[in-house]
Short mmCIF file of C-alpha atoms in Angstrom, two decimals:
data_model
loop_
_atom_site.label_atom_id
_atom_site.label_comp_id
_atom_site.label_asym_id
_atom_site.label_seq_id
_atom_site.Cartn_x
_atom_site.Cartn_y
_atom_site.Cartn_z
CA MET A 1 -14.80 12.64 5.23
CA THR A 2 -13.12 14.81 2.59
CA ALA A 3 -15.00 17.85 1.42
CA ALA A 4 -13.67 18.11 -2.12
CA PRO A 5 -14.95 14.77 -3.54
CA LEU A 6 -18.38 15.30 -1.98
CA VAL A 7 -18.93 18.53 -3.90
CA GLY A 8 -17.86 17.13 -7.24
CA THR A 9 -14.20 18.12 -7.26
CA ASP A 10 -11.94 15.53 -8.82
CA PRO A 11 -9.59 14.35 -6.03
CA ALA A 12 -6.98 13.44 -8.62
CA ALA A 13 -7.01 16.98 -9.93
CA VAL A 14 -6.77 18.44 -6.44
CA ALA A 15 -3.85 16.23 -5.48
CA GLY A 16 -2.08 16.79 -8.80
CA THR A 17 -2.38 13.10 -9.78
CA PRO A 18 -3.82 11.88 -13.08
CA PRO A 19 -6.55 9.22 -13.00
CA GLY A 20 -4.07 6.41 -13.67
CA GLY A 21 -2.58 6.92 -10.21
CA ARG A 22 0.88 8.06 -11.37
CA ARG A 23 1.96 11.07 -9.36
CA PHE A 24 3.41 14.12 -11.08
CA ASP A 25 4.52 15.83 -7.86
CA GLY A 26 6.38 13.84 -5.24
CA PRO A 27 8.66 14.78 -2.34
CA ALA A 28 11.82 14.11 -4.35
CA ARG A 29 10.66 16.24 -7.25
CA THR A 30 9.57 19.03 -4.91
CA ALA A 31 12.94 19.00 -3.15
CA ALA A 32 14.71 19.10 -6.51
CA GLY A 33 12.56 22.03 -7.59
CA PHE A 34 13.32 24.03 -4.46
CA ALA A 35 17.02 23.19 -4.78
CA LEU A 36 17.02 24.42 -8.36
CA GLY A 37 15.22 27.60 -7.35
CA ALA A 38 17.68 28.20 -4.53
CA ALA A 39 20.62 27.66 -6.88
CA LEU A 40 19.21 30.15 -9.38
CA LEU A 41 18.41 32.77 -6.76
CA PHE A 42 21.44 32.43 -4.49
CA ALA A 43 24.19 31.49 -6.96
CA VAL A 44 23.39 32.13 -10.60
CA ALA A 45 21.67 35.50 -10.25
CA PRO A 46 24.26 37.14 -7.93
CA LEU A 47 27.13 35.88 -10.10
CA THR A 48 25.72 36.91 -13.47
CA LEU A 49 23.76 40.10 -12.76
CA SER A 50 25.14 43.54 -12.01
CA ASP A 51 24.25 45.30 -8.79
CA PHE A 52 21.60 47.34 -10.60
CA ARG A 53 19.98 44.31 -12.25
CA LEU A 54 20.11 42.40 -8.99
CA SER A 55 18.26 45.22 -7.23
CA LEU A 56 15.62 45.07 -9.97
CA LEU A 57 15.30 41.33 -9.45
CA ALA A 58 14.81 41.93 -5.72
CA LYS A 59 11.94 44.25 -6.59
CA TYR A 60 10.42 41.64 -8.90
CA LEU A 61 10.68 38.96 -6.21
CA CYS A 62 8.69 41.17 -3.84
CA VAL A 63 5.95 41.32 -6.48
CA ALA A 64 6.19 37.53 -6.77
CA MET A 65 5.56 37.21 -3.02
CA VAL A 66 2.29 39.09 -3.46
CA ALA A 67 1.48 36.76 -6.35
CA VAL A 68 1.86 33.67 -4.16
CA GLY A 69 -0.91 34.97 -1.89
CA ILE A 70 -3.13 35.88 -4.84
CA GLY A 71 -2.62 32.37 -6.18
CA ILE A 72 -4.08 31.00 -2.95
CA ALA A 73 -6.97 33.45 -2.70
CA TRP A 74 -7.90 33.61 -6.39
CA GLY A 75 -6.46 30.45 -7.91
CA ARG A 76 -7.60 28.09 -5.16
CA GLY A 77 -10.41 30.06 -3.53
CA GLY A 78 -11.95 31.89 -6.48
CA MET A 79 -11.65 35.30 -4.77
CA LEU A 80 -10.54 37.90 -7.31
CA THR A 81 -8.59 40.25 -5.03
CA LEU A 82 -8.11 43.56 -6.81
CA GLY A 83 -7.00 45.37 -3.67
CA GLN A 84 -3.82 43.60 -2.60
CA GLY A 85 -2.03 46.92 -2.91
CA VAL A 86 -3.69 47.89 0.38
CA PHE A 87 -1.96 45.11 2.30
CA PHE A 88 1.27 45.62 0.38
CA GLY A 89 1.14 49.27 1.40
CA LEU A 90 0.35 48.57 5.05
CA GLY A 91 3.40 46.35 5.34
CA GLY A 92 5.55 48.79 3.41
CA TYR A 93 4.54 51.85 5.40
CA ALA A 94 5.01 50.00 8.71
CA MET A 95 8.57 49.10 7.73
CA ALA A 96 9.30 52.54 6.26
CA MET A 97 8.06 54.32 9.39
CA HIS A 98 10.46 52.33 11.55
CA LEU A 99 13.40 52.89 9.20
CA LYS A 100 12.70 56.63 8.94
CA LEU A 101 12.62 56.92 12.72
CA ALA A 102 15.87 54.96 12.95
CA ASP A 103 17.50 57.27 10.38
CA ALA A 104 16.31 60.36 12.27
CA GLY A 105 17.68 59.21 15.61
CA PRO A 106 16.14 59.16 19.12
CA GLY A 107 13.80 62.05 19.83
CA GLN A 108 14.06 63.50 16.31
CA LEU A 109 11.41 63.95 13.67
CA PRO A 110 11.78 62.29 10.25
CA ASP A 111 13.18 64.62 7.61
CA PHE A 112 9.91 65.11 5.70
CA MET A 113 8.09 66.19 8.87
CA GLN A 114 10.74 68.82 9.46
CA LEU A 115 10.53 69.91 5.83
CA TYR A 116 6.76 70.42 5.84
CA GLY A 117 6.87 72.09 9.26
CA GLN A 118 3.36 71.00 10.22
CA LEU A 119 4.35 69.11 13.39
CA ASP A 120 6.35 69.96 16.46
CA GLU A 121 6.45 66.46 17.90
CA LEU A 122 6.07 62.92 16.66
CA PRO A 123 2.42 61.80 16.26
CA LEU A 124 1.21 59.27 18.80
CA TRP A 125 0.48 56.60 16.21
CA TRP A 126 4.06 56.84 14.90
CA ARG A 127 5.70 56.22 18.26
CA PRO A 128 5.15 52.44 18.55
CA PHE A 129 6.97 51.94 15.25
CA ALA A 130 10.20 53.22 16.77
CA SER A 131 10.61 49.76 18.30
CA PRO A 132 11.59 46.95 15.90
CA TRP A 133 9.78 44.49 18.18
CA ILE A 134 6.54 46.25 17.26
CA ALA A 135 7.29 47.39 13.71
CA LEU A 136 8.43 44.02 12.34
CA PRO A 137 5.40 41.98 13.49
CA ALA A 138 3.13 44.85 12.41
CA THR A 139 4.29 44.50 8.80
CA VAL A 140 2.47 41.16 8.66
CA LEU A 141 -0.08 41.29 11.48
CA LEU A 142 -1.52 44.69 10.57
CA PRO A 143 -2.48 43.66 7.00
CA MET A 144 -3.86 40.39 8.33
CA ALA A 145 -5.96 42.23 10.92
CA VAL A 146 -7.40 44.57 8.29
CA ALA A 147 -8.13 41.62 6.00
CA PHE A 148 -9.79 39.76 8.85
CA GLY A 149 -12.05 42.71 9.65
CA LEU A 150 -12.99 43.33 6.04
CA GLY A 151 -13.37 39.65 5.20
CA SER A 152 -15.55 38.98 8.21
CA LEU A 153 -17.99 41.65 7.07
CA VAL A 154 -17.93 40.69 3.41
CA PHE A 155 -17.94 36.91 3.44
CA ARG A 156 -20.54 36.58 6.19
CA ARG A 157 -22.89 38.58 3.98
CA ARG A 158 -22.05 36.34 1.03
CA VAL A 159 -20.57 39.12 -1.07
CA ARG A 160 -18.62 37.41 -3.85
CA GLY A 161 -17.80 37.46 -7.52
CA ALA A 162 -17.52 40.81 -9.25
CA TYR A 163 -18.99 42.58 -6.22
CA PHE A 164 -16.11 41.40 -4.03
CA ALA A 165 -13.58 42.41 -6.70
CA ILE A 166 -15.02 45.91 -6.99
CA LEU A 167 -15.17 46.30 -3.22
CA SER A 168 -11.52 45.32 -2.79
CA GLN A 169 -10.57 47.72 -5.58
CA ALA A 170 -12.48 50.54 -3.90
CA LEU A 171 -10.55 49.83 -0.69
CA ALA A 172 -7.27 50.42 -2.54
CA ALA A 173 -8.55 53.73 -3.91
CA ALA A 174 -9.71 54.82 -0.45
CA MET A 175 -6.33 54.07 1.09
CA VAL A 176 -4.52 56.12 -1.54
CA ILE A 177 -6.81 59.08 -0.90
CA LEU A 178 -6.18 58.76 2.84
CA LEU A 179 -2.41 58.69 2.44
CA VAL A 180 -2.31 61.60 0.02
CA GLY A 181 -4.48 63.72 2.30
CA GLN A 182 -2.19 63.25 5.32
CA GLN A 183 0.89 64.91 3.89
CA GLY A 184 2.31 65.99 7.23
CA THR A 185 2.36 62.46 8.68
CA THR A 186 2.58 60.15 5.65
CA GLY A 187 4.53 62.22 3.13
CA GLY A 188 1.48 62.71 0.92
CA THR A 189 1.95 61.97 -2.76
CA ASN A 190 5.72 61.58 -2.34
CA GLY A 191 5.38 58.94 0.35
CA LEU A 192 8.29 57.96 2.58
CA THR A 193 11.50 58.37 0.61
CA ASP A 194 15.27 58.50 1.02
CA ILE A 195 15.49 55.52 3.37
CA GLN A 196 19.18 55.16 4.10
CA GLY A 197 19.56 52.41 6.68
CA PHE A 198 18.27 48.92 7.37
CA PHE A 199 18.73 47.95 11.02
CA GLY A 200 22.15 49.55 11.22
CA TYR A 201 23.30 48.67 7.70
CA ASP A 202 23.88 51.36 5.11
CA LEU A 203 21.66 50.70 2.08
CA ASP A 204 24.01 52.67 -0.18
CA ASP A 205 26.57 49.90 0.25
CA PRO A 206 26.25 47.29 -2.57
CA VAL A 207 27.16 44.53 -0.11
CA ASN A 208 24.22 45.40 2.09
CA GLN A 209 21.96 45.62 -0.95
CA ARG A 210 22.94 42.06 -1.78
CA MET A 211 22.12 41.06 1.78
CA VAL A 212 18.63 42.52 1.32
CA TYR A 213 18.28 40.57 -1.93
CA PHE A 214 19.20 37.32 -0.19
CA ILE A 215 16.63 38.00 2.53
CA ILE A 216 13.95 38.59 -0.10
CA ALA A 217 14.90 35.45 -2.04
CA ALA A 218 14.83 33.32 1.12
CA SER A 219 11.46 34.78 2.09
CA LEU A 220 10.01 33.94 -1.32
CA LEU A 221 11.14 30.32 -1.07
CA ALA A 222 9.68 30.11 2.44
CA LEU A 223 6.33 31.44 1.22
CA LEU A 224 6.34 28.94 -1.63
CA ALA A 225 6.96 26.11 0.82
CA LEU A 226 4.14 27.40 3.04
CA ALA A 227 1.79 27.72 0.06
CA ARG A 228 2.60 24.21 -1.13
CA GLN A 229 1.90 22.75 2.29
CA LEU A 230 -1.33 24.71 2.51
CA ILE A 231 -2.52 23.67 -0.95
CA ARG A 232 -1.86 19.98 -0.29
CA SER A 233 -3.52 20.00 3.12
CA ARG A 234 -7.12 19.21 3.96
CA TYR A 235 -7.81 22.93 4.11
CA GLY A 236 -6.47 23.35 0.57
CA GLU A 237 -8.93 20.76 -0.73
CA LEU A 238 -11.74 22.41 1.16
CA LEU A 239 -10.82 25.79 -0.31
CA VAL A 240 -11.05 24.33 -3.83
CA ALA A 241 -14.38 22.76 -2.94
CA VAL A 242 -15.72 26.14 -1.80
CA ARG A 243 -14.53 27.67 -5.06
CA ASP A 244 -16.28 25.04 -7.17
CA GLY A 245 -19.48 24.69 -5.16
CA GLU A 246 -19.94 27.03 -2.22
CA GLU A 247 -23.60 26.18 -1.64
CA ARG A 248 -22.90 22.45 -1.65
CA VAL A 249 -20.15 22.90 0.91
CA ARG A 250 -22.54 24.88 3.10
CA PHE A 251 -25.13 22.13 2.74
CA LEU A 252 -22.56 19.57 3.97
CA GLY A 253 -22.11 21.51 7.20
CA TYR A 254 -18.97 23.51 6.50
CA ASP A 255 -18.70 27.28 6.83
CA PRO A 256 -17.60 28.65 3.42
CA ALA A 257 -17.19 32.15 4.86
CA GLY A 258 -14.62 30.92 7.37
CA VAL A 259 -12.76 28.93 4.74
CA LYS A 260 -12.48 31.91 2.40
CA LEU A 261 -11.60 34.24 5.28
CA VAL A 262 -8.55 32.15 6.17
CA GLY A 263 -7.28 32.23 2.56
CA TYR A 264 -7.90 35.96 2.29
CA VAL A 265 -6.05 36.69 5.54
CA ILE A 266 -3.08 34.53 4.52
CA ALA A 267 -2.84 36.33 1.18
CA ALA A 268 -2.90 39.67 3.01
CA GLY A 269 -0.08 38.60 5.31
CA MET A 270 2.06 37.58 2.34
CA ALA A 271 1.40 40.92 0.66
CA GLY A 272 2.34 42.76 3.86
CA LEU A 273 5.64 40.90 4.12
CA ALA A 274 6.35 41.68 0.48
CA GLY A 275 5.69 45.37 1.08
CA ALA A 276 7.97 45.39 4.10
CA LEU A 277 10.87 43.88 2.14
CA PHE A 278 10.17 46.11 -0.85
CA VAL A 279 11.08 49.19 1.19
CA PRO A 280 14.78 48.40 1.84
CA ALA A 281 15.12 46.99 -1.68
CA VAL A 282 13.86 50.15 -3.40
CA GLY A 283 14.21 52.80 -0.67
CA ILE A 284 10.72 54.24 -1.05
CA ILE A 285 7.05 53.53 -0.48
CA SER A 286 4.40 55.83 -1.89
CA PRO A 287 0.69 55.85 -2.76
CA ALA A 288 1.56 55.34 -6.43
CA LEU A 289 2.92 51.89 -5.55
CA ILE A 290 -0.15 50.63 -3.71
CA GLY A 291 -3.16 52.00 -5.57
CA ILE A 292 -5.60 50.50 -8.06
CA VAL A 293 -3.15 50.19 -10.95
CA PRO A 294 -0.47 48.25 -8.99
CA SER A 295 -3.20 46.00 -7.53
CA ILE A 296 -4.43 45.14 -11.01
CA GLU A 297 -0.87 44.54 -12.19
CA PHE A 298 -0.44 42.00 -9.39
CA VAL A 299 -3.47 40.10 -10.70
CA ILE A 300 -2.31 40.32 -14.33
CA GLY A 301 0.97 38.64 -13.44
CA VAL A 302 -0.84 35.82 -11.65
CA ALA A 303 -3.25 35.32 -14.56
CA VAL A 304 -0.46 35.25 -17.11
CA GLY A 305 1.59 32.72 -15.15
CA GLY A 306 -1.31 30.47 -14.15
CA ARG A 307 -3.27 31.14 -11.01
CA ALA A 308 -4.07 27.49 -10.16
CA THR A 309 -0.43 26.37 -9.98
CA LEU A 310 2.25 26.92 -7.37
CA LEU A 311 5.01 28.39 -9.53
CA GLY A 312 2.79 29.95 -12.18
CA PRO A 313 1.96 33.12 -10.19
CA VAL A 314 5.63 33.62 -9.31
CA LEU A 315 6.92 33.21 -12.85
CA GLY A 316 4.10 35.29 -14.30
CA ALA A 317 4.61 38.12 -11.82
CA VAL A 318 8.36 38.24 -12.46
CA ALA A 319 7.87 38.07 -16.23
CA VAL A 320 5.25 40.83 -16.32
CA ALA A 321 7.28 43.06 -13.98
CA TRP A 322 10.40 42.54 -16.08
CA ALA A 323 8.49 43.21 -19.31
CA ARG A 324 7.04 46.36 -17.81
CA THR A 325 10.50 47.66 -17.02
CA ALA A 326 12.06 46.62 -20.32
CA LEU A 327 9.27 47.52 -22.73
CA SER A 328 8.17 50.69 -21.00
CA GLU A 329 11.63 52.11 -21.71
CA ARG A 330 11.13 51.51 -25.44
CA PHE A 331 7.38 52.07 -25.69
CA PRO A 332 6.51 54.43 -22.82
CA GLY A 333 3.20 55.47 -24.34
CA THR A 334 1.88 52.05 -25.36
CA TRP A 335 3.11 49.62 -22.70
CA THR A 336 -0.12 49.89 -20.72
CA TYR A 337 -2.10 48.83 -23.79
CA LEU A 338 0.29 45.95 -24.43
CA GLN A 339 -0.11 44.81 -20.85
CA GLY A 340 -3.89 44.88 -21.14
CA LEU A 341 -3.76 43.00 -24.45
CA LEU A 342 -1.55 40.33 -22.89
CA PHE A 343 -4.04 39.85 -20.07
CA VAL A 344 -7.00 39.58 -22.46
CA LEU A 345 -5.24 37.08 -24.71
CA VAL A 346 -4.21 34.82 -21.83
CA VAL A 347 -7.67 34.87 -20.24
CA ALA A 348 -9.43 34.27 -23.55
CA PHE A 349 -7.21 31.60 -25.08
CA LEU A 350 -5.18 30.14 -22.20
CA PRO A 351 -7.27 30.21 -19.00
CA GLY A 352 -4.74 28.05 -17.20
CA GLY A 353 -1.95 30.56 -17.82
CA LEU A 354 1.47 29.95 -19.32
CA ALA A 355 2.16 27.22 -16.77
CA SER A 356 -0.54 25.07 -18.37
CA LEU A 357 1.39 24.89 -21.65
CA TRP A 358 4.02 22.63 -20.14
CA VAL A 359 1.42 20.45 -18.42
CA LEU A 360 -0.62 20.04 -21.61
CA ALA A 361 2.41 19.24 -23.77
CA ARG A 362 3.71 16.69 -21.28
CA GLN A 363 0.37 14.94 -20.96
CA ARG A 364 -0.12 14.74 -24.71
CA ARG A 365 3.31 13.15 -25.13
CA SER A 366 2.98 10.62 -22.34
CA ASP A 367 -0.71 9.72 -22.43
CA PRO A 368 -3.36 10.18 -25.12
CA ALA A 369 -5.85 10.87 -22.34
CA GLY A 370 -3.58 13.50 -20.82
CA ALA A 371 -5.34 16.40 -22.49
CA ARG A 372 -8.65 15.32 -20.99
CA TRP A 373 -7.05 15.11 -17.52
CA TRP A 374 -5.53 18.58 -18.04
CA ARG A 375 -8.94 20.03 -18.80
CA ARG A 376 -10.38 18.48 -15.66
CA SER A 377 -7.50 19.77 -13.53
CA ARG A 378 -7.96 23.39 -14.59
CA PRO A 379 -9.72 25.67 -12.11
CA VAL A 380 -13.45 25.69 -12.67
CA GLU A 381 -14.77 29.17 -12.21
CA PRO A 382 -18.10 29.20 -10.34
CA ALA A 383 -21.00 30.91 -12.00
CA GLU A 384 -20.97 33.92 -9.71
CA ASN A 385 -17.28 34.57 -10.48
CA ARG A 386 -17.38 34.32 -14.27
CA THR A 387 -17.93 38.03 -14.65
CA GLU A 388 -14.75 38.82 -12.73
CA VAL A 389 -12.43 38.45 -15.71
CA SER A 390 -14.36 40.93 -17.83
CA ALA A 391 -14.63 43.30 -14.89
CA ALA A 392 -10.87 43.16 -14.34
#
């Protein structure tokens, strides 16, 4: 028994197949898509971009990794997560703490602790991060554990829609306040800066910076493969069914809270990994990078690209991040308004995101009924979540 058809979800739309039975996403096409992406990331970009532009692209790809998780939680599960900066920050701080301890050397305090002069010895909760065998798993497991604890409390009490969005946003604000208030152990407003090494490699060396870029690019492709497998699995169909009709799924004997919890935890793990890789790519992690504004910018990129597709969140996140860098240099005082206007226009006139333009055009060329299939395949926002867009 498949959950999605029983709650009124079109199985053709879930599987990515139009009613005529002709598939638009097969193994060969998927393999070709990943091969093209790998060629662009591993060959074209390193050969055509300067070291500076390549480091910017590495930063954008980290944002895209967060977007993949939001695409699962929001696009497939209907959970508007406005607090992904929390999990991004947990992963980033876990990695930065290990790298700062490695730069300081055995038995030494990180440079900012010596500068502030508030501590004579390393805090107890810092000490486990001296070991890479603890720090590396913590970059993913710690965000997932926090998401599991929060999600268990929230979803079991059926908190959803705008209330869930506001709660997740408040969590991001609370974490920023906590980090800023602990200046002696977290660096305060400045965060953890001047990270010089990455497991024995000097980050000032352009060759090592390229190595970091390749690691980030490979991680993004791996997350895309994982997301694709998840979306096409039985769980992926059940997640869509919960999004479209949570009460009906509960009536059929499933546990919607557990289904949403799994998607939320997976998205948190992806954000944590992105934060961990962001640190060696940029050399800093600070509260300004993980607060409310960055969390909203993550969501804007996903909405612009198309939250219900696999590549849409990635392309949208990269495009918005690039536009923010390029346009903010020319219009530093108005870029925020332009970003907000872009989000409003996409949500109001193109709910499926920019990725839906290609799908709609292709269907109209190949099949007169294609436009009707495209409308059915778009994510249907449940009634309790329809206020989320205006709240965002």
